[in-house]
Short mmCIF file of C-alpha atoms in Angstrom, two decimals:
data_model
loop_
_atom_site.label_atom_id
_atom_site.label_comp_id
_atom_site.label_asym_id
_atom_site.label_seq_id
_atom_site.Cartn_x
_atom_site.Cartn_y
_atom_site.Cartn_z
CA MET A 9 -0.22 -0.14 -0.12
CA ILE A 10 2.79 2.37 0.85
CA PRO A 11 4.76 2.16 -2.00
CA TYR A 12 1.52 2.50 -4.35
CA LEU A 13 0.72 5.58 -2.22
CA ILE A 14 4.78 7.13 -2.66
CA VAL A 15 4.53 6.49 -6.62
CA VAL A 16 0.83 8.50 -6.82
CA PHE A 17 2.81 11.28 -4.50
CA LEU A 18 5.81 11.80 -6.78
CA ILE A 19 3.72 11.56 -9.91
CA VAL A 20 1.68 14.60 -8.34
CA CYS A 21 4.75 16.01 -7.50
CA ALA A 22 5.68 16.04 -11.26
CA PHE A 23 2.08 17.58 -12.49
CA VAL A 24 2.86 20.33 -9.72
CA TYR A 25 5.64 21.42 -12.67
CA LEU A 26 3.92 20.41 -15.78
CA GLU A 27 0.73 22.23 -15.02
CA ASP A 28 1.44 25.27 -16.84
CA TYR A 29 1.91 23.66 -20.11
CA LEU A 30 -0.94 21.05 -19.62
CA ASP A 31 -3.60 23.24 -20.86
CA LYS A 32 -7.02 21.21 -21.22
CA ASP A 33 -5.19 17.80 -20.35
CA LYS A 34 -4.57 18.86 -16.55
CA LEU A 35 -8.19 18.50 -15.93
CA TYR A 36 -7.78 14.87 -17.40
CA ALA A 37 -5.14 14.14 -15.27
CA TYR A 38 -6.72 15.90 -11.84
CA ILE A 39 -9.56 13.57 -12.16
CA SER A 40 -7.45 10.14 -12.88
CA ILE A 41 -5.43 11.13 -9.48
CA CYS A 42 -9.03 11.37 -8.05
CA VAL A 43 -9.71 7.94 -9.19
CA VAL A 44 -6.43 6.19 -8.36
CA LEU A 45 -6.98 7.90 -4.48
CA VAL A 46 -10.23 6.32 -4.58
CA LEU A 47 -9.26 2.77 -5.55
CA ILE A 48 -6.09 2.65 -3.19
CA ALA A 49 -8.48 3.95 -0.17
CA ALA A 50 -11.07 1.21 -1.16
CA LEU A 51 -9.13 -1.71 -1.53
CA ARG A 52 -6.48 -1.26 0.93
CA GLU A 53 -5.62 -3.96 3.38
CA VAL A 54 -7.67 -4.87 6.46
CA GLY A 55 -5.09 -4.08 9.23
CA LYS A 56 -2.84 -1.94 7.77
CA ASP A 57 -3.70 1.07 9.69
CA ASP A 58 -5.14 1.64 13.47
CA ASP A 59 -8.69 1.67 12.73
CA SER A 60 -9.85 -0.49 9.86
CA LEU A 61 -10.02 -3.28 12.11
CA ASN A 62 -12.60 -1.51 14.53
CA TYR A 63 -14.61 -0.55 11.43
CA GLN A 64 -15.06 -4.14 10.47
CA LYS A 65 -16.30 -5.41 13.57
CA ILE A 66 -19.14 -2.54 13.86
CA PHE A 67 -19.41 -3.49 10.22
CA GLU A 68 -20.20 -7.32 11.11
CA ASN A 69 -22.05 -6.48 13.89
CA TYR A 70 -23.99 -3.59 12.90
CA ASP A 71 -27.13 -4.62 15.16
CA ASP A 72 -25.02 -4.66 18.36
CA GLU A 73 -26.43 -1.80 20.13
CA PHE A 74 -23.27 -2.17 22.35
CA ILE A 75 -20.60 -1.84 19.87
CA THR A 76 -22.48 0.72 17.87
CA ALA A 77 -23.69 3.17 20.44
CA THR A 78 -21.01 5.83 19.55
CA VAL A 79 -21.02 5.59 16.05
CA GLU A 80 -23.32 7.56 13.62
CA SER A 81 -26.31 6.15 12.30
CA SER A 82 -25.09 6.58 8.85
CA TYR A 83 -22.32 4.11 9.03
CA ILE A 84 -24.85 1.62 10.70
CA PHE A 85 -27.17 2.25 8.03
CA LEU A 86 -24.73 1.76 5.19
CA SER A 87 -22.94 -1.27 6.86
CA ARG A 88 -26.79 -2.91 7.25
CA ILE A 89 -26.89 -2.45 3.78
CA PHE A 90 -23.76 -3.70 2.26
CA TYR A 91 -23.38 -6.35 4.91
CA ASN A 92 -26.37 -8.37 3.44
CA MET A 93 -24.99 -7.38 -0.11
CA GLY A 94 -21.53 -9.48 0.39
CA HIS A 95 -20.25 -9.09 3.74
CA ASP A 96 -17.28 -7.67 2.67
CA ILE A 97 -15.96 -4.68 4.41
CA HIS A 98 -14.17 -3.06 1.41
CA SER A 99 -17.55 -2.10 -0.25
CA ILE A 100 -18.02 0.26 3.27
CA PHE A 101 -14.39 1.49 2.45
CA PHE A 102 -15.56 2.21 -1.37
CA VAL A 103 -18.81 3.89 -0.58
CA TYR A 104 -16.52 6.53 1.98
CA ALA A 105 -13.84 7.20 -0.66
CA MET A 106 -16.44 7.38 -3.52
CA ILE A 107 -18.07 10.55 -1.13
CA SER A 108 -14.84 11.91 0.49
CA ILE A 109 -12.26 12.01 -2.24
CA PRO A 110 -14.17 13.80 -5.41
CA LEU A 111 -15.93 16.26 -2.91
CA LYS A 112 -12.24 17.03 -1.79
CA PHE A 113 -10.80 17.34 -5.29
CA MET A 114 -13.81 19.63 -6.13
CA ALA A 115 -13.56 21.95 -3.14
CA ILE A 116 -9.73 22.39 -3.73
CA ARG A 117 -10.62 23.15 -7.43
CA ARG A 118 -13.21 25.89 -6.06
CA LEU A 119 -11.17 27.28 -3.29
CA SER A 120 -7.34 27.35 -4.83
CA GLU A 121 -6.31 28.66 -8.50
CA GLN A 122 -3.71 25.67 -8.42
CA LEU A 123 -4.56 21.94 -9.08
CA PHE A 124 -2.02 19.91 -8.28
CA LEU A 125 0.12 21.46 -5.38
CA PRO A 126 -2.60 21.24 -2.95
CA ILE A 127 -3.01 17.33 -3.97
CA VAL A 128 0.65 16.95 -3.20
CA PHE A 129 0.01 18.51 0.42
CA TYR A 130 -3.31 16.56 0.63
CA ILE A 131 -1.95 12.87 -0.29
CA SER A 132 1.14 13.33 2.18
CA HIS A 133 -1.29 13.47 5.14
CA PHE A 134 -4.92 14.26 5.32
CA PHE A 135 -5.36 11.60 2.79
CA ILE A 136 -3.24 8.86 4.82
CA LEU A 137 -4.66 10.09 8.17
CA HIS A 138 -8.55 10.32 7.00
CA ASP A 139 -9.11 8.51 3.73
CA MET A 140 -7.04 5.55 4.74
CA ILE A 141 -8.16 5.96 8.87
CA GLU A 142 -10.39 8.16 9.91
CA ILE A 143 -13.00 7.55 6.89
CA ARG A 144 -16.11 8.99 8.98
CA VAL A 145 -14.10 11.83 9.43
CA SER A 146 -12.75 11.94 6.09
CA ALA A 147 -16.48 12.34 4.64
CA ALA A 148 -17.34 14.87 6.99
CA ILE A 149 -14.51 16.86 5.95
CA GLY A 150 -15.47 16.98 2.15
CA PHE A 151 -18.63 18.32 3.01
CA PHE A 152 -16.90 21.00 5.19
CA LEU A 153 -14.82 22.34 2.27
CA MET A 154 -17.41 21.89 0.08
CA GLY A 155 -19.60 24.50 2.07
CA LEU A 156 -16.63 26.86 2.13
CA TYR A 157 -16.62 28.48 -1.24
CA PRO A 158 -20.12 29.70 -0.53
CA LEU A 159 -19.11 30.96 2.89
CA ALA A 160 -16.88 32.78 1.14
CA GLN A 161 -19.06 34.07 -1.34
CA GLY A 162 -21.59 35.38 1.42
CA GLU A 163 -24.33 32.43 0.72
CA ARG A 164 -24.57 31.12 4.63
CA MET A 165 -27.61 29.10 3.70
CA LYS A 166 -25.63 26.89 1.11
CA ALA A 167 -22.72 26.88 3.33
CA PHE A 168 -25.26 25.74 6.07
CA LEU A 169 -26.38 22.87 4.23
CA TRP A 170 -22.92 21.66 3.57
CA PHE A 171 -22.23 21.77 7.05
CA CYS A 172 -25.36 19.83 7.71
CA GLY A 173 -24.29 17.09 5.46
CA ALA A 174 -20.80 16.95 7.32
CA MET A 175 -23.01 16.48 10.82
CA VAL A 176 -24.34 13.17 9.25
CA PHE A 177 -20.91 11.56 8.94
CA HIS A 178 -19.61 12.70 11.97
CA TYR A 179 -21.02 14.07 15.14
CA SER A 180 -17.80 16.31 15.69
CA THR A 181 -18.70 18.67 12.84
CA LEU A 182 -21.11 20.30 15.07
CA ALA A 183 -18.21 22.69 15.89
CA LEU A 184 -18.60 23.82 12.32
CA PHE A 185 -21.24 25.80 12.31
CA PRO A 186 -19.76 28.66 14.45
CA LEU A 187 -17.88 29.51 10.90
CA LEU A 188 -21.00 31.00 9.57
CA PHE A 189 -20.38 33.63 11.06
CA LEU A 190 -17.04 34.65 9.58
CA SER A 191 -16.99 36.47 6.20
CA ASN A 192 -14.18 36.93 3.54
CA LYS A 193 -13.75 40.79 3.82
CA PRO A 194 -10.33 41.71 4.19
CA LEU A 195 -8.37 41.29 7.45
CA SER A 196 -8.70 44.55 9.52
CA ASN A 197 -5.76 45.14 12.06
CA ILE A 198 -8.01 43.60 14.77
CA TRP A 199 -8.27 40.51 13.13
CA LYS A 200 -4.59 40.66 12.39
CA TYR A 201 -3.61 41.14 15.82
CA GLY A 202 -5.96 38.68 17.04
CA LEU A 203 -4.75 35.97 14.78
CA ALA A 204 -1.21 36.89 15.46
CA SER A 205 -1.72 36.44 19.23
CA ILE A 206 -2.89 33.02 19.28
CA VAL A 207 0.14 31.06 19.01
CA PRO A 208 2.16 33.19 21.74
CA LEU A 209 -0.51 33.32 23.98
CA GLY A 210 -1.38 29.20 23.33
CA TYR A 211 2.38 28.67 24.29
CA ALA A 212 2.13 30.60 27.21
CA MET A 213 -1.08 28.68 28.36
CA TYR A 214 0.92 25.37 27.79
CA PHE A 215 3.72 26.49 29.76
CA ALA A 216 1.84 27.91 32.53
CA HIS A 217 -0.09 24.66 32.23
CA ILE A 218 -3.65 26.71 32.47
CA ASP A 219 -6.54 24.59 31.69
CA VAL A 220 -9.01 26.92 30.76
CA LEU A 221 -11.66 24.63 29.42
CA THR A 222 -12.30 22.16 32.26
CA ALA A 223 -11.87 25.21 34.96
CA VAL A 224 -14.66 26.76 33.01
CA PRO A 225 -18.20 25.09 33.87
CA LEU A 226 -19.76 24.35 30.85
CA PRO A 227 -23.55 22.78 30.60
CA PHE A 228 -23.81 19.61 28.95
CA ILE A 229 -20.65 19.07 28.00
CA GLY A 230 -18.96 19.73 31.51
CA ASP A 231 -19.36 16.17 32.78
CA LYS A 232 -17.81 14.59 29.87
CA LEU A 233 -14.73 16.93 29.72
CA GLU A 234 -13.81 16.29 33.63
CA LEU A 235 -14.06 12.60 32.63
CA TYR A 236 -11.64 13.58 29.78
CA ARG A 237 -9.59 15.43 32.53
CA GLU A 238 -9.59 12.45 34.70
CA MET A 239 -8.62 9.82 31.93
CA LYS A 240 -5.72 11.80 31.19
CA GLU A 241 -4.38 11.87 34.48
CA LEU A 242 -4.36 8.31 34.53
CA GLY A 243 -2.60 7.76 31.53
CA ALA A 244 -5.25 7.06 29.36
CA PHE A 245 -4.29 9.79 26.51
CA ASP A 246 -0.82 10.81 25.54
CA GLU A 247 0.51 14.51 26.25
CA ILE A 248 0.35 16.78 23.18
CA ILE A 249 4.18 17.32 22.16
CA VAL A 250 4.04 20.97 21.19
CA ILE A 251 7.70 22.13 21.05
CA LYS A 252 8.67 18.86 19.28
CA ASN A 253 6.10 18.42 16.77
CA PRO A 254 7.63 19.59 13.25
CA ILE A 255 4.46 19.67 11.30
CA LEU A 256 2.84 21.99 14.08
CA LEU A 257 5.97 24.25 13.47
CA ILE A 258 5.54 24.12 9.78
CA LYS A 259 2.24 25.25 10.20
CA ILE A 260 2.93 28.40 12.31
CA VAL A 261 5.71 29.41 10.12
CA CYS A 262 3.76 29.04 7.32
CA PHE A 263 0.26 30.73 9.28
CA TYR A 264 2.51 34.19 9.60
CA ILE A 265 3.64 34.47 6.49
CA ILE A 266 0.36 34.11 4.91
CA LEU A 267 -1.24 36.46 7.68
CA ILE A 268 1.36 39.19 6.98
CA TYR A 269 1.31 38.68 2.93
CA ASN A 270 -2.70 38.12 3.10
CA GLU A 271 -3.28 41.17 0.87
CA THR A 272 -0.73 40.05 -1.85
CA ILE A 273 -2.20 36.53 -1.46
CA SER A 274 -5.95 37.67 -2.13
CA ILE A 275 -4.70 38.87 -5.51
CA TYR A 276 -4.49 35.13 -6.49
CA ASN A 277 -6.99 33.66 -4.18
CA LYS A 278 -10.02 35.75 -3.49
CA ASN A 279 -10.91 33.01 -0.80
CA ILE A 280 -7.93 33.48 1.43
CA PRO A 281 -9.36 35.78 3.83
CA LEU A 282 -11.83 33.41 5.29
CA LEU A 283 -9.29 30.58 5.11
CA THR A 284 -6.56 32.37 7.26
CA LYS A 285 -9.55 33.05 9.67
CA ILE A 286 -10.20 29.34 10.24
CA MET A 287 -6.19 28.46 9.68
CA GLY A 288 -6.25 30.52 12.73
CA VAL A 289 -9.29 28.81 14.26
CA SER A 290 -7.46 25.63 13.76
CA LEU A 291 -4.38 26.37 15.76
CA PHE A 292 -6.83 28.47 18.55
CA CYS A 293 -8.39 24.68 19.11
CA PHE A 294 -4.81 23.17 19.20
CA PHE A 295 -3.86 25.02 22.24
CA PHE A 296 -6.75 25.82 23.99
CA PHE A 297 -7.90 22.01 24.16
CA SER A 298 -4.27 21.07 24.71
CA ALA A 299 -5.42 19.60 28.11
CA LEU A 300 -7.65 17.24 26.23
CA PRO A 301 -5.27 15.65 24.00
CA VAL A 302 -8.19 13.88 22.12
CA LEU A 303 -10.07 16.79 21.91
CA SER A 304 -7.21 18.99 20.95
CA GLY A 305 -6.44 16.78 18.23
CA ARG A 306 -9.85 16.08 16.83
CA MET A 307 -10.48 19.95 16.21
CA TYR A 308 -7.09 20.94 15.09
CA GLU A 309 -7.17 18.40 12.37
CA LEU A 310 -10.96 19.09 11.45
CA PHE A 311 -10.41 22.78 10.80
CA GLY A 312 -6.73 22.40 9.75
CA ALA A 313 -8.16 20.31 6.54
CA ILE A 314 -8.20 23.85 4.88
CA ASP A 315 -4.17 24.04 5.23
CA VAL A 316 -4.02 21.92 1.60
CA VAL A 317 -5.12 25.37 0.35
CA THR A 318 -3.83 27.75 2.68
CA ILE A 319 0.03 26.61 3.01
CA CYS A 320 0.20 25.61 -0.75
CA SER A 321 -0.49 29.68 -0.92
CA ILE A 322 2.93 30.79 0.30
CA VAL A 323 3.80 30.13 -3.68
CA TYR A 324 2.22 33.68 -3.97
CA VAL A 325 5.07 35.52 -2.05
CA ILE A 326 8.21 33.55 -2.50
CA ARG A 327 10.02 33.53 -5.52
CA PRO A 328 11.22 32.01 -8.19
CA VAL A 329 7.83 30.17 -8.20
CA SER A 330 9.83 27.03 -9.08
CA VAL A 331 11.29 27.62 -5.69
CA SER A 332 8.22 28.00 -3.87
CA ARG A 333 6.81 25.04 -5.30
CA GLY A 334 9.79 22.80 -4.02
CA ILE A 335 9.55 24.53 -0.39
CA VAL A 336 5.89 23.18 -0.04
CA ILE A 337 6.70 19.80 -1.51
CA GLY A 338 9.54 19.89 0.68
CA LEU A 339 7.22 20.64 3.57
CA ALA A 340 5.09 17.44 2.33
CA CYS A 341 7.36 15.14 2.23
CA ILE A 342 8.40 16.05 5.98
CA GLN A 343 4.91 15.39 6.75
CA MET A 344 4.32 12.35 4.85
CA PHE A 345 7.69 10.75 6.23
CA MET A 346 6.40 11.25 9.81
CA ASP A 347 3.03 9.99 9.25
CA VAL A 348 4.68 6.98 7.53
CA ALA A 349 7.89 6.29 8.79
CA VAL A 350 7.55 7.98 12.59
CA TYR A 351 4.00 7.78 13.60
CA LYS A 352 3.27 4.52 11.46
CA LEU A 353 -0.28 5.79 10.71
CA ILE A 354 -0.06 3.03 8.06
CA ARG A 355 1.96 -0.06 7.37
#
């Protein structure tokens, strides 16, 4: 599985430099890459990642209320249909891949003037984490990304409907709805200063061991948050490593580049003010929820799905373009190495 993914990754890297010369053929290449990734995600071997065995267990026991208690009804519904049709978990993998991957490809085409560079960044991390492992989250993120273009155009009702679609596949996307209050207006000084302060304040909270989340009484979810905190103290969750996380540090550097050169980037990508705000939300969630690693990671990755577009936008401020593209590809290689060789998300 990994060799196939690396081959596709290298091919897309080549297309990054060929994009300007492909003309109409680049769309056919774009679609072909989407199809290949769908097949890789759908036909992967069960047990080569951390979640596929759990998905198979739920798939085979869709009528067991104890096993399926924490799973969205959409997954149970699809399991009921496809289990009775063939008892093969790959049918579920195929359905989720057919939903999530094409939606992301369509969203990237709407949100970015570039086609292949965002796909390089997508394959290096988000395809591995979501489409190969967290398939329910992946489908939800596809709807989330599709909702961002109408939101950037001020069409909040359309964005709301896309976010509702995301909720069908994963309940954590309830956190998306506050984004409907954001706009795509150019960043004011207040926005710039506010976004710029997220990282230093976040590090200050981290080093001071300030746990704002569980200290503030919250209705309905307060007890659950307290339970998470107690489980963490018992060693149920791994500590978030803020200082030595290279992917986080890469994102922070890119975030400040994008923030500083926001007006310049917006000449090439009209959606960048909104996407920059959401990038800030992702970093905010990482630090604000850091006392609860499961929640922190989930929110950080959910909102961070827009990194496939935002981080690639640094090519508009670093010249020559061939060098800036190489920088982004290099960052993608680091991400892929960390996910495959260090974290061993897939095997």
